[in-house]
Structure formats: C-alpha cells, structure tokens
PDB file of C-alpha atoms in Angstrom:
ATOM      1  CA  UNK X 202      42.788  60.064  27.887  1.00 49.00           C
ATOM      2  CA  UNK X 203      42.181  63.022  30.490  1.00 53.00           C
ATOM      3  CA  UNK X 204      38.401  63.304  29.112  1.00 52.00           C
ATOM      4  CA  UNK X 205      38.161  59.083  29.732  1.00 49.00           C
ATOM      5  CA  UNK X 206      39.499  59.143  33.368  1.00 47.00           C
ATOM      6  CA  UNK X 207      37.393  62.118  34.121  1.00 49.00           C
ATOM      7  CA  UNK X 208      34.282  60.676  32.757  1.00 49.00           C
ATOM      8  CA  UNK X 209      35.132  57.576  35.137  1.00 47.00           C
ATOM      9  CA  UNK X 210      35.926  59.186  38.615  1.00 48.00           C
ATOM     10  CA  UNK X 211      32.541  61.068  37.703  1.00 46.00           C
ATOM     11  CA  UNK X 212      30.655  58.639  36.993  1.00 46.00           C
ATOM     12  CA  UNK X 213      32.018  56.461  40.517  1.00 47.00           C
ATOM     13  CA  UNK X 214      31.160  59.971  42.023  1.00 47.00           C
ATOM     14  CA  UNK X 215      28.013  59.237  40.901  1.00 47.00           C
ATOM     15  CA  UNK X 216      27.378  55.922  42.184  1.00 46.00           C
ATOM     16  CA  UNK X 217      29.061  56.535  45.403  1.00 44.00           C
ATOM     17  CA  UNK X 218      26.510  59.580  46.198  1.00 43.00           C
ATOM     18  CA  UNK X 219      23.690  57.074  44.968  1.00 46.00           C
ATOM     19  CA  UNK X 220      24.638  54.426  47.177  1.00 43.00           C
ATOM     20  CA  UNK X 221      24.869  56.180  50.223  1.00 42.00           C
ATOM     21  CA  UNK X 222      21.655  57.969  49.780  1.00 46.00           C
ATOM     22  CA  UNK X 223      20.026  54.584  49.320  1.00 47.00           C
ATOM     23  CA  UNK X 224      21.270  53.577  52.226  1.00 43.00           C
ATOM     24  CA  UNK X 225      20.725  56.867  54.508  1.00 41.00           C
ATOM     25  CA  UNK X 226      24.754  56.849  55.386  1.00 43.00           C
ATOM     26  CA  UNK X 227      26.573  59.395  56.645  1.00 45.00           C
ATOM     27  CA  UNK X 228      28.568  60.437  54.152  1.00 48.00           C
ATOM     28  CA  UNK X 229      31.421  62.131  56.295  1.00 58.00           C
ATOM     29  CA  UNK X 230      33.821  59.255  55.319  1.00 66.00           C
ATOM     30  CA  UNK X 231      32.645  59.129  51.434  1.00 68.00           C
ATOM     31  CA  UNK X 232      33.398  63.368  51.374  1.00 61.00           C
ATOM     32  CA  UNK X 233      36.940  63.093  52.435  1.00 65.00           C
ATOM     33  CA  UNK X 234      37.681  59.946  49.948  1.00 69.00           C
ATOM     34  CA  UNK X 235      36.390  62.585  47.781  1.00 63.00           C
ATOM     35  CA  UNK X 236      37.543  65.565  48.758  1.00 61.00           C
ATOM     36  CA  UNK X 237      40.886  63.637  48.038  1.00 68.00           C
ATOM     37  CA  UNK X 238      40.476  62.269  45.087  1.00 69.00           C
ATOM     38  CA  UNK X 239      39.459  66.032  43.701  1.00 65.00           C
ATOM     39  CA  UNK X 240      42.693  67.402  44.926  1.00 67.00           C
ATOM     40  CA  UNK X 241      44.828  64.517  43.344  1.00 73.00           C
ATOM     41  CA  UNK X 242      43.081  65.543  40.207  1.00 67.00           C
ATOM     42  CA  UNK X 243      43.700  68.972  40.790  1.00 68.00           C
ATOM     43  CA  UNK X 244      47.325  68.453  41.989  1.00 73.00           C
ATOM     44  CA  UNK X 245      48.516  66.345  38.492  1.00 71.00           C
ATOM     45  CA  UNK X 246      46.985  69.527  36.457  1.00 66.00           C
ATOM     46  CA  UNK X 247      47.773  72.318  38.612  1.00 70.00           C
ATOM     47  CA  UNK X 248      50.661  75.102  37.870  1.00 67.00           C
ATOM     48  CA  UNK X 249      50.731  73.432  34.223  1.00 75.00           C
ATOM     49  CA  UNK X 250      51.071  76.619  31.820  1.00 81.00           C
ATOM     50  CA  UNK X 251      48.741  77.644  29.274  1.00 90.00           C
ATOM     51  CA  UNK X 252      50.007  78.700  26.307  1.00 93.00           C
ATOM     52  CA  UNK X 253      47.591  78.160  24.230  1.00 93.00           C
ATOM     53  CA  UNK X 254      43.783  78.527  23.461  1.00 94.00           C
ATOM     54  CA  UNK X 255      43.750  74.652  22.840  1.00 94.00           C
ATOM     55  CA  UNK X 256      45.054  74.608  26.555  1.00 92.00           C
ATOM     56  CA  UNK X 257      43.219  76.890  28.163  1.00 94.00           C
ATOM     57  CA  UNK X 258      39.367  75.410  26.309  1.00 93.00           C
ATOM     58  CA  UNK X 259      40.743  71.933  28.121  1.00 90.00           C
ATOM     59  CA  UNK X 260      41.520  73.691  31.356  1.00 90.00           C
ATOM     60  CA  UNK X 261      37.904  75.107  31.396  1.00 92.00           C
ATOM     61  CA  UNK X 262      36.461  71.970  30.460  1.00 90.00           C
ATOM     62  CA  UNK X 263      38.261  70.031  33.394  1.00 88.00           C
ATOM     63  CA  UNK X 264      37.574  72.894  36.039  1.00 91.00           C
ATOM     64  CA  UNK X 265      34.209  73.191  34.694  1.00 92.00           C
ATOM     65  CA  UNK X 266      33.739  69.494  35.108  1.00 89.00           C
ATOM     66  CA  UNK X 267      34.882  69.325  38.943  1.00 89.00           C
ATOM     67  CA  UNK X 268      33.161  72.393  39.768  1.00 92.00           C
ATOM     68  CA  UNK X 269      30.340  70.903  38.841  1.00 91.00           C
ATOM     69  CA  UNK X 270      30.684  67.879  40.485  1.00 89.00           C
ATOM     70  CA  UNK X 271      30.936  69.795  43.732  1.00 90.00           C
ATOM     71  CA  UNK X 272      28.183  72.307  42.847  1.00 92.00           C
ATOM     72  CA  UNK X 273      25.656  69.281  43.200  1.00 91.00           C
ATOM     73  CA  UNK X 274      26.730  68.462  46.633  1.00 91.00           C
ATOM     74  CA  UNK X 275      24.217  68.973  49.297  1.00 92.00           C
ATOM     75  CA  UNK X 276      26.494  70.675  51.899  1.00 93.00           C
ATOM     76  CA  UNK X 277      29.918  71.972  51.171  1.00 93.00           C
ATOM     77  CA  UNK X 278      33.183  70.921  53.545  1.00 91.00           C
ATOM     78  CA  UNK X 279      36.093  73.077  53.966  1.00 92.00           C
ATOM     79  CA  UNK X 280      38.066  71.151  51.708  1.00 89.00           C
ATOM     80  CA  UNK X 281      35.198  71.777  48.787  1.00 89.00           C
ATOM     81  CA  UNK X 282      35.640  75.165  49.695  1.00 92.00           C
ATOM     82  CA  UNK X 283      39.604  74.999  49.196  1.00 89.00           C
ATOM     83  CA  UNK X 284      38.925  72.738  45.979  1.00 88.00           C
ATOM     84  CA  UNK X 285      36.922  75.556  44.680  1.00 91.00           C
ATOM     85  CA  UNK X 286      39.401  78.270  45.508  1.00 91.00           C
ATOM     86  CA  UNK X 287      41.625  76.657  43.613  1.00 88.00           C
ATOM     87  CA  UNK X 288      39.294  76.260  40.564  1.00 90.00           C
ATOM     88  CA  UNK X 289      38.609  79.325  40.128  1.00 92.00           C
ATOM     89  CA  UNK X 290      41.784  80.272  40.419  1.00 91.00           C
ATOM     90  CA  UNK X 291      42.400  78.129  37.214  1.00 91.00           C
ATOM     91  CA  UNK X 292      39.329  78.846  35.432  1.00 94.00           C
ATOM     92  CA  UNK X 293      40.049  82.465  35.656  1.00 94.00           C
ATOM     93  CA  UNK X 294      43.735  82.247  34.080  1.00 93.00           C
ATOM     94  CA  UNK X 295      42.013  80.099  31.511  1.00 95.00           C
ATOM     95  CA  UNK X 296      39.261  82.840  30.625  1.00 96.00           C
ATOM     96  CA  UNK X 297      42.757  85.152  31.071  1.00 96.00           C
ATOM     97  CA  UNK X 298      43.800  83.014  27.751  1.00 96.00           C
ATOM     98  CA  UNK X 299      40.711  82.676  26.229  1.00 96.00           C
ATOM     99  CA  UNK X 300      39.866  86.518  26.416  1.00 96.00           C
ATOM    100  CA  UNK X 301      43.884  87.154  24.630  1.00 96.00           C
ATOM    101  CA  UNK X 302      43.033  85.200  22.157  1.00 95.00           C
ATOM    102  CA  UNK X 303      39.867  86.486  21.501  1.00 95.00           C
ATOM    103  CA  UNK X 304      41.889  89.972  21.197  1.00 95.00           C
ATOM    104  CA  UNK X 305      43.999  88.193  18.460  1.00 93.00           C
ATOM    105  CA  UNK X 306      40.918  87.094  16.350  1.00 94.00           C
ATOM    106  CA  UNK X 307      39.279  90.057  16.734  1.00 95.00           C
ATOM    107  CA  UNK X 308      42.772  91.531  14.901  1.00 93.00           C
ATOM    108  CA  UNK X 309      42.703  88.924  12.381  1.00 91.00           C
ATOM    109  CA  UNK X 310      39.274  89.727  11.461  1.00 93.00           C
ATOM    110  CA  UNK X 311      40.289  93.647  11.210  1.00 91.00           C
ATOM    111  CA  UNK X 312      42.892  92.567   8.990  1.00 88.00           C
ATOM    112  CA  UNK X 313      40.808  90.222   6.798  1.00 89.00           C
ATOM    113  CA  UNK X 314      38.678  93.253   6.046  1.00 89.00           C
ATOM    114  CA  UNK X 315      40.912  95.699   5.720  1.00 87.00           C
ATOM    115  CA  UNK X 316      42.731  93.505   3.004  1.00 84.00           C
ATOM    116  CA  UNK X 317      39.231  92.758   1.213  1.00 86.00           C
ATOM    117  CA  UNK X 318      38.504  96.382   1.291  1.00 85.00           C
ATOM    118  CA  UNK X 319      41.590  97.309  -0.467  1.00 83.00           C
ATOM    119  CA  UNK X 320      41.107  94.736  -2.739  1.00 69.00           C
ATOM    120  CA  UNK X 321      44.264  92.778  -1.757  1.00 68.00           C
ATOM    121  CA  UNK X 322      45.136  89.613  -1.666  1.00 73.00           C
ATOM    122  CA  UNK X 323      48.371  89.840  -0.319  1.00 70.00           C
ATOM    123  CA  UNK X 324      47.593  89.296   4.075  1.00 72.00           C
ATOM    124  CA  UNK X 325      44.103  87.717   3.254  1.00 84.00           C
ATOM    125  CA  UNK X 326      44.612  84.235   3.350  1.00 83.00           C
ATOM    126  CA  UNK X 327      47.093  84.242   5.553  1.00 83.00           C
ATOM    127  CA  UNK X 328      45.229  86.235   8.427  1.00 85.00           C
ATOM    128  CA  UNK X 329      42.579  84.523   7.585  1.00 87.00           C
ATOM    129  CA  UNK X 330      43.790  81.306   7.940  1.00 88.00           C
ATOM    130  CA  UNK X 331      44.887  82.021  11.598  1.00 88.00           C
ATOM    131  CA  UNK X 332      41.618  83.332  12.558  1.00 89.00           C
ATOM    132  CA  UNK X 333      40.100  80.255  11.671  1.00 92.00           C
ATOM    133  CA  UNK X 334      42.108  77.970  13.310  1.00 92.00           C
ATOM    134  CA  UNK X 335      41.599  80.030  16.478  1.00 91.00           C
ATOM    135  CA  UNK X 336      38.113  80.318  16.197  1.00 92.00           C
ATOM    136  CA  UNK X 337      37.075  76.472  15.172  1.00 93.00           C
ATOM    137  CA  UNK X 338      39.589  75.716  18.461  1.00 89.00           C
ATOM    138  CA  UNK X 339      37.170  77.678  20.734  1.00 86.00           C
ATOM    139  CA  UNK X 340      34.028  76.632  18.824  1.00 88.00           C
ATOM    140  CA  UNK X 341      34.565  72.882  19.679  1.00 80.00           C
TER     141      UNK X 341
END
C-alpha cells in the first residue's frame, strides 16, 4: 500500500514539475507544496524501528525513492536540504541493518560449510535455511 501511494505522489510530482515548465512558472509556490508533502511522508515513517532486514530493504527503497525525487530538482531549497538530512539519516541506520545482517549470513554460510566439511548433517539445514531466507529478503 506504501509502494502504491508512493508511486502516486511521484508520479503528481511528476506532472506538477511538467506543468510548470510548460508554462515557464515560478515554481516557488509548487516547491513548498512539495517540500511539504515530502516531510508528511517523512514524518508518518520517521523514528519507526527497524528490526529487521525486511524493514530496513523497505526503508531504503522509500528513502531511495524521495531522494531521488529531490536529486532531479533543478535548484535545491533549504527545506530539500533538511529533507535530505533527514534521509540520510534513515538510509544510513537502514545500511546500519542491512550491513548486521549481512554479518549474520556471512555466519550462516561459515556454518553451512563447516557442517558439510565434517560431513554433518546435524546444523546444515537448519543454518542453512536461515541464510536463505535472509539472503532471498535482500535479493528482492
């Protein structure tokens, strides 16, 4: 549902900076509607925990999303600035997740091998069960 409203405000993003560039407006007025609209986004998502890798791979793909949005803008305002602050902010305790649970497959995989080299069966499918589930989650 996130992914659906996202996809929307983009794509009225879109049209918004396509209008006004058709139509050689300032776009002052359009930046703060905007600029507002980013932050509400921001604001519903912000502080949320992430606890998971499943969390933090949708965290990225949000951030990533807005960051992108404002990326394309011709000149950046204050409050794209202090959007982007706060972005990053979340990307990086995303990549924070991402990077532990790398560390975790990375340990799964040891212990896959080690239980292969010893010939037992024992920890195998278990460990590497886990490790799959992790990995397919960040492969999506």
């Amino acid at each position: 549902m996130k992914r659906t409203a996202l996809i929307a405000f983009l794509t009225m993003l879109t049209i918004g900076f396509a209008h006004a560039e058709e139509q050689d407006l300032s776009v002052d007025a359009d930046d703060d509607m905007i600029e507002s609209e980013l932050m509400q986004e921001l604001e519903q998502t912000q502080g949320q925990d992430i606890e998971t890798l499943q969390q933090a791979v949708d965290a990225l793909e949000l951030r990533n999303d807005l960051l992108d949005v404002l990326m394309q803008k011709e000149e950046l305002t204050d409050g794209d600035l202090a959007i982007i602050q706060q972005l990053t902010q979340d990307i990086e305790n995303a990549l924070a997740k991402v990077e532990e649970e790398v560390g975790t497959m990375r340990d799964r995989v040891q212990e896959v091998r080690a239980s292969a080299e010893s010939q037992g069966q024992e920890g195998i499918r278990e460990s590497g069960k886990v490790y799959l589930d992790q990995i397919r989650t960040l492969m999506q």
